[in-house]
mmCIF file of C-alpha atoms in Angstrom:
data_model
loop_
_atom_site.group_PDB
_atom_site.id
_atom_site.type_symbol
_atom_site.label_atom_id
_atom_site.label_comp_id
_atom_site.label_asym_id
_atom_site.label_seq_id
_atom_site.Cartn_x
_atom_site.Cartn_y
_atom_site.Cartn_z
ATOM 1 C CA MET F 975 1.101 30.802 -5.952
ATOM 2 C CA THR F 976 -0.506 27.784 -5.312
ATOM 3 C CA PRO F 977 1.300 25.628 -2.773
ATOM 4 C CA ALA F 978 3.043 22.587 -4.133
ATOM 5 C CA PRO F 979 1.059 19.088 -2.968
ATOM 6 C CA ARG F 980 1.977 17.485 -0.279
ATOM 7 C CA TYR F 981 2.060 13.776 -0.331
ATOM 8 C CA ALA F 982 1.725 11.633 2.265
ATOM 9 C CA ARG F 983 4.876 9.438 3.590
ATOM 10 C CA PHE F 984 4.017 5.656 4.118
ATOM 11 C CA SER F 985 3.338 6.348 8.046
ATOM 12 C CA ARG F 986 0.306 8.569 7.920
ATOM 13 C CA ARG F 987 -0.516 6.091 5.229
ATOM 14 C CA PHE F 988 -0.369 3.105 7.834
ATOM 15 C CA ARG F 989 -2.389 4.738 9.701
ATOM 16 C CA GLY F 990 -5.401 5.608 7.477
ATOM 17 C CA MET F 991 -5.071 1.622 6.737
ATOM 18 C CA MET F 992 -5.025 0.595 10.248
ATOM 19 C CA LEU F 993 -8.205 2.969 11.244
ATOM 20 C CA ASP F 994 -10.275 1.444 8.218
ATOM 21 C CA TRP F 995 -9.792 -1.949 9.712
ATOM 22 C CA VAL F 996 -10.682 -0.669 12.733
ATOM 23 C CA ILE F 997 -13.652 0.061 11.066
ATOM 24 C CA THR F 998 -14.061 -2.870 9.530
ATOM 25 C CA LEU F 999 -13.335 -4.877 12.160
ATOM 26 C CA ILE F 1000 -16.293 -3.034 14.257
ATOM 27 C CA VAL F 1001 -19.150 -3.403 11.417
ATOM 28 C CA ILE F 1002 -17.632 -7.423 11.420
ATOM 29 C CA PHE F 1003 -19.186 -7.806 15.242
ATOM 30 C CA GLY F 1004 -22.073 -5.534 15.010
ATOM 31 C CA ALA F 1005 -23.598 -7.462 12.321
ATOM 32 C CA VAL F 1006 -22.412 -10.948 13.987
ATOM 33 C CA LEU F 1007 -23.882 -9.601 17.122
ATOM 34 C CA ALA F 1008 -26.774 -8.957 15.440
ATOM 35 C CA VAL F 1009 -26.809 -12.613 14.011
ATOM 36 C CA VAL F 1010 -26.299 -13.972 17.745
ATOM 37 C CA THR F 1011 -29.119 -11.699 18.658
ATOM 38 C CA VAL F 1012 -32.095 -12.044 16.079
ATOM 39 C CA ARG F 1013 -31.040 -15.997 15.397
ATOM 40 C CA SER F 1014 -32.437 -16.145 12.360
ATOM 41 C CA ASP F 1015 -31.023 -17.669 9.145
ATOM 42 C CA ASN F 1016 -33.377 -15.744 6.892
ATOM 43 C CA PHE F 1017 -31.761 -12.637 8.879
ATOM 44 C CA SER F 1018 -28.397 -13.911 9.225
ATOM 45 C CA ARG F 1019 -28.515 -14.531 5.126
ATOM 46 C CA ALA F 1020 -29.374 -10.833 4.311
ATOM 47 C CA LEU F 1021 -27.257 -8.987 7.347
ATOM 48 C CA GLY F 1022 -23.998 -10.938 5.827
ATOM 49 C CA ILE F 1023 -24.451 -9.970 1.978
ATOM 50 C CA LEU F 1024 -25.331 -6.321 3.388
ATOM 51 C CA VAL F 1025 -21.927 -6.445 5.462
ATOM 52 C CA VAL F 1026 -19.759 -8.242 2.585
ATOM 53 C CA ILE F 1027 -21.654 -5.480 -0.503
ATOM 54 C CA ALA F 1028 -20.757 -2.539 2.147
ATOM 55 C CA LEU F 1029 -17.194 -3.617 2.964
ATOM 56 C CA LEU F 1030 -16.669 -4.295 -0.815
ATOM 57 C CA LEU F 1031 -18.370 -0.296 -1.707
ATOM 58 C CA TYR F 1032 -17.237 1.166 1.448
ATOM 59 C CA GLU F 1033 -13.838 2.357 -0.367
ATOM 60 C CA PRO F 1034 -14.623 2.738 -3.990
ATOM 61 C CA VAL F 1035 -17.896 4.870 -3.216
ATOM 62 C CA LEU F 1036 -15.904 6.851 -0.563
ATOM 63 C CA VAL F 1037 -12.829 7.772 -2.673
ATOM 64 C CA SER F 1038 -14.843 8.670 -5.527
ATOM 65 C CA PHE F 1039 -17.407 11.023 -4.116
ATOM 66 C CA THR F 1040 -15.648 12.276 -1.094
ATOM 67 C CA GLY F 1041 -11.662 12.130 -2.329
ATOM 68 C CA GLY F 1042 -11.806 9.341 0.382
ATOM 69 C CA THR F 1043 -12.628 6.840 3.293
ATOM 70 C CA LEU F 1044 -12.884 7.328 7.419
ATOM 71 C CA GLY F 1045 -9.558 6.878 7.541
ATOM 72 C CA HIS F 1046 -8.026 9.027 5.666
ATOM 73 C CA TYR F 1047 -10.152 11.939 6.960
ATOM 74 C CA LEU F 1048 -8.768 10.810 10.232
ATOM 75 C CA THR F 1049 -5.095 10.998 8.962
ATOM 76 C CA ASN F 1050 -6.113 14.108 6.894
ATOM 77 C CA LEU F 1051 -5.187 12.457 3.658
ATOM 78 C CA ARG F 1052 -6.990 12.241 0.250
ATOM 79 C CA VAL F 1053 -7.111 10.842 -3.123
ATOM 80 C CA VAL F 1054 -5.898 12.371 -5.693
ATOM 81 C CA ASP F 1055 -6.946 12.080 -10.056
ATOM 82 C CA GLU F 1056 -3.901 13.048 -11.293
ATOM 83 C CA ARG F 1057 -5.208 13.868 -14.548
ATOM 84 C CA ASP F 1058 -7.087 17.401 -12.915
ATOM 85 C CA GLY F 1059 -6.220 17.435 -9.195
ATOM 86 C CA GLY F 1060 -10.209 15.884 -8.637
ATOM 87 C CA ASN F 1061 -11.558 12.724 -7.328
ATOM 88 C CA VAL F 1062 -10.975 9.536 -9.176
ATOM 89 C CA SER F 1063 -13.547 8.016 -10.727
ATOM 90 C CA PHE F 1064 -15.197 5.509 -9.345
ATOM 91 C CA LEU F 1065 -13.748 3.122 -11.612
ATOM 92 C CA LYS F 1066 -10.293 4.354 -10.710
ATOM 93 C CA ALA F 1067 -11.232 3.478 -7.489
ATOM 94 C CA CYS F 1068 -12.341 -0.360 -7.686
ATOM 95 C CA ALA F 1069 -9.112 -0.674 -9.808
ATOM 96 C CA ARG F 1070 -7.392 1.075 -6.967
ATOM 97 C CA PHE F 1071 -8.873 -0.741 -4.681
ATOM 98 C CA VAL F 1072 -8.433 -4.035 -6.244
ATOM 99 C CA ILE F 1073 -4.719 -3.620 -6.747
ATOM 100 C CA LYS F 1074 -4.463 -2.623 -3.371
ATOM 101 C CA GLY F 1075 -6.010 -6.410 -1.973
ATOM 102 C CA LEU F 1076 -3.822 -8.454 -4.340
ATOM 103 C CA LEU F 1077 -0.656 -6.675 -3.828
ATOM 104 C CA GLY F 1078 -1.355 -6.386 0.100
ATOM 105 C CA LEU F 1079 1.503 -3.929 1.660
ATOM 106 C CA TYR F 1080 3.773 -4.722 -1.376
ATOM 107 C CA SER F 1081 2.543 -2.455 -3.485
ATOM 108 C CA PHE F 1082 4.562 -0.220 -1.130
ATOM 109 C CA VAL F 1083 7.641 -0.634 -2.201
ATOM 110 C CA ILE F 1084 7.926 1.725 -4.747
ATOM 111 C CA LEU F 1085 7.533 4.623 -2.600
ATOM 112 C CA ALA F 1086 10.912 6.669 -1.854
ATOM 113 C CA ALA F 1087 12.035 5.025 -5.628
ATOM 114 C CA THR F 1088 8.763 7.539 -6.984
ATOM 115 C CA ARG F 1089 8.607 11.149 -7.149
ATOM 116 C CA ARG F 1090 5.023 11.869 -5.722
ATOM 117 C CA ASN F 1091 5.539 8.515 -3.249
ATOM 118 C CA GLN F 1092 3.584 5.986 -5.102
ATOM 119 C CA ALA F 1093 2.576 3.040 -4.787
ATOM 120 C CA ILE F 1094 1.906 0.534 -7.225
ATOM 121 C CA HIS F 1095 -1.832 0.883 -6.881
ATOM 122 C CA ASP F 1096 -1.214 4.532 -7.325
ATOM 123 C CA MET F 1097 0.698 4.209 -10.882
ATOM 124 C CA LEU F 1098 -2.129 2.225 -12.424
ATOM 125 C CA THR F 1099 -4.551 3.945 -11.705
ATOM 126 C CA ARG F 1100 -2.569 7.375 -12.189
ATOM 127 C CA SER F 1101 -3.681 8.965 -8.836
ATOM 128 C CA THR F 1102 -1.694 10.332 -5.216
ATOM 129 C CA VAL F 1103 -2.728 10.662 -2.036
ATOM 130 C CA GLN F 1104 -1.899 13.872 -0.629
ATOM 131 C CA LEU F 1105 -3.266 16.165 2.935
ATOM 132 C CA ARG F 1106 -6.254 17.275 2.637
ATOM 133 C CA ASP F 1107 -5.265 20.647 4.788
ATOM 134 C CA PRO F 1108 -1.661 21.208 4.757
ATOM 135 C CA ALA F 1109 -2.432 23.419 7.373
ATOM 136 C CA LYS F 1110 -2.971 20.681 9.996
ATOM 137 C CA ALA F 1111 0.238 18.540 9.291
ATOM 138 C CA SER F 1112 3.663 18.519 10.106
ATOM 139 C CA PRO F 1113 6.428 18.421 7.640
ATOM 140 C CA GLY F 1114 6.759 14.995 9.041
ATOM 141 C CA GLN F 1115 3.874 13.736 7.165
ATOM 142 C CA TYR F 1116 4.569 14.526 4.028
ATOM 143 C CA ILE F 1117 7.285 15.401 1.083
ATOM 144 C CA THR F 1118 7.272 17.767 -1.321
ATOM 145 C CA GLU F 1119 7.540 16.424 -5.753
ATOM 146 C CA ARG F 1120 10.679 14.480 -5.578
ATOM 147 C CA SER F 1121 13.522 15.895 -8.852
ATOM 148 C CA GLU F 1122 14.527 13.152 -10.748
ATOM 149 C CA PRO F 1123 18.332 13.227 -10.613
ATOM 150 C CA SER F 1124 19.655 15.218 -13.245
ATOM 151 C CA ASN F 1125 23.438 13.310 -12.790
ATOM 152 C CA PRO F 1126 24.473 12.990 -16.317
ATOM 153 C CA ASN F 1127 26.600 9.954 -14.956
ATOM 154 C CA MET F 1128 23.409 7.863 -13.568
ATOM 155 C CA PRO F 1129 22.769 4.613 -15.666
ATOM 156 C CA SER F 1130 19.639 4.231 -17.444
ATOM 157 C CA ARG F 1131 15.996 3.178 -16.385
ATOM 158 C CA VAL F 1132 16.782 0.461 -17.841
ATOM 159 C CA ARG F 1133 20.206 -0.197 -16.600
ATOM 160 C CA ARG F 1134 18.758 0.546 -13.153
ATOM 161 C CA ALA F 1135 15.693 -1.954 -13.663
ATOM 162 C CA VAL F 1136 17.283 -4.774 -14.852
ATOM 163 C CA VAL F 1137 19.538 -4.355 -12.123
ATOM 164 C CA ILE F 1138 16.492 -4.399 -9.414
ATOM 165 C CA CYS F 1139 15.475 -7.290 -10.734
ATOM 166 C CA THR F 1140 18.560 -8.867 -10.593
ATOM 167 C CA TYR F 1141 18.047 -8.175 -6.529
ATOM 168 C CA LEU F 1142 14.605 -8.730 -6.475
ATOM 169 C CA VAL F 1143 14.418 -12.356 -8.067
ATOM 170 C CA LEU F 1144 18.368 -13.620 -5.252
ATOM 171 C CA ILE F 1145 16.727 -11.973 -2.083
ATOM 172 C CA PHE F 1146 13.199 -13.660 -3.115
ATOM 173 C CA ILE F 1147 15.687 -17.865 -3.826
ATOM 174 C CA ALA F 1148 17.064 -16.856 -0.164
ATOM 175 C CA ASN F 1149 13.748 -16.385 1.283
ATOM 176 C CA ALA F 1150 12.075 -19.527 -0.450
ATOM 177 C CA ILE F 1151 15.710 -21.292 1.327
ATOM 178 C CA VAL F 1152 15.460 -20.082 4.447
ATOM 179 C CA ILE F 1153 11.535 -20.592 4.743
ATOM 180 C CA GLY F 1154 12.454 -23.969 3.591
ATOM 181 C CA GLY F 1155 15.232 -24.813 6.238
ATOM 182 C CA VAL F 1156 13.468 -23.267 9.034
ATOM 183 C CA LEU F 1157 9.591 -24.608 8.821
ATOM 184 C CA SER F 1158 8.889 -28.198 8.570
ATOM 185 C CA PRO F 1159 6.943 -29.577 5.220
ATOM 186 C CA ARG F 1160 3.644 -29.744 7.197
ATOM 187 C CA CYS F 1161 3.924 -26.060 8.093
ATOM 188 C CA ILE F 1162 4.876 -24.966 3.992
ATOM 189 C CA ASP F 1163 2.443 -27.790 2.660
ATOM 190 C CA ASN F 1164 -1.176 -27.335 4.541
ATOM 191 C CA ASN F 1165 -0.700 -24.385 6.430
ATOM 192 C CA TYR F 1166 -0.646 -26.249 10.077
ATOM 193 C CA CYS F 1167 2.188 -24.317 12.215
ATOM 194 C CA SER F 1168 3.389 -24.177 15.368
ATOM 195 C CA ALA F 1169 3.620 -20.863 17.315
ATOM 196 C CA SER F 1170 7.310 -20.063 16.868
ATOM 197 C CA GLU F 1171 6.995 -21.508 13.038
ATOM 198 C CA ARG F 1172 4.335 -18.573 12.466
ATOM 199 C CA ALA F 1173 6.625 -16.092 13.959
ATOM 200 C CA VAL F 1174 8.990 -16.703 12.028
ATOM 201 C CA SER F 1175 7.155 -16.847 8.955
ATOM 202 C CA LEU F 1176 6.438 -13.141 9.775
ATOM 203 C CA ALA F 1177 9.663 -12.147 10.531
ATOM 204 C CA VAL F 1178 10.406 -13.135 7.221
ATOM 205 C CA GLY F 1179 8.291 -12.096 5.706
ATOM 206 C CA LEU F 1180 8.719 -7.850 6.944
ATOM 207 C CA THR F 1181 12.148 -8.918 6.260
ATOM 208 C CA LEU F 1182 11.636 -9.864 2.491
ATOM 209 C CA LEU F 1183 9.209 -7.141 2.970
ATOM 210 C CA THR F 1184 11.861 -4.531 4.046
ATOM 211 C CA LEU F 1185 14.791 -5.810 2.050
ATOM 212 C CA THR F 1186 12.038 -5.208 -1.305
ATOM 213 C CA ALA F 1187 11.117 -1.726 -0.550
ATOM 214 C CA LEU F 1188 15.136 -0.911 0.523
ATOM 215 C CA ILE F 1189 16.713 -2.634 -2.907
ATOM 216 C CA ILE F 1190 13.910 -1.077 -5.516
ATOM 217 C CA THR F 1191 14.681 2.977 -3.658
ATOM 218 C CA LEU F 1192 18.620 2.813 -3.775
ATOM 219 C CA GLY F 1193 18.606 1.040 -7.395
ATOM 220 C CA TRP F 1194 16.786 3.495 -9.008
ATOM 221 C CA LYS F 1195 19.071 5.909 -7.139
ATOM 222 C CA GLY F 1196 21.843 4.215 -8.592
ATOM 223 C CA ARG F 1197 23.067 3.406 -5.334
ATOM 224 C CA LEU F 1198 23.053 -0.623 -5.681
ATOM 225 C CA VAL F 1199 26.775 -2.173 -7.059
ATOM 226 C CA GLY F 1200 25.842 -2.981 -10.570
ATOM 227 C CA ALA F 1201 24.270 0.343 -10.899
ATOM 228 C CA ARG F 1202 25.928 2.769 -9.238
ATOM 229 C CA ARG F 1203 27.216 6.174 -10.936
ATOM 230 C CA PRO F 1204 31.276 5.228 -11.637
ATOM 231 C CA SER F 1205 33.317 7.231 -10.189
#
């Protein structure tokens, strides 16, 4: 019997992303060092263009041809096409990269509400992130496919979606009020922020991200007020 796919948890995927960031920083630092050493305008322009192209193609090329970036390899992960279980196409890999780049960590807020621990960029490109070699993984690094709630009293998908959207609108309004009351106009309008304001902004952003993920997860499971199972 073929073993069930092991879908990577967020902690594992986040570690892979951090490794890719480290690799990116190493490449950029190496390029800057080369430019400072050579001190040639033509060389600097050529190297700059080469580095930008390499960084833009890094993920799409490796994901489509090998199933993952270096970060994926080092964390035992692989990007899989839902249609045939193989590597995603280059166009899909590009789409994943662009969507993830635009949404950032917010792409991952739906993970716990999906059957296969998929982020938004996974869902839109019909792909999943699985363990490359399950034998090398511990149970805390993955989940198997979740089943949809079978309770007949579970609210409809439409109702759950409406409740989730309502909660999200409310917390984003609350976030705007908090930001407006804590940060100075100079910080909000011109991004001239003190160290304390940047710390507050980061804390509020992380809180908003966490609450968004929590609301989506609980709402989809029918555990929010307005989307609960009737008693």
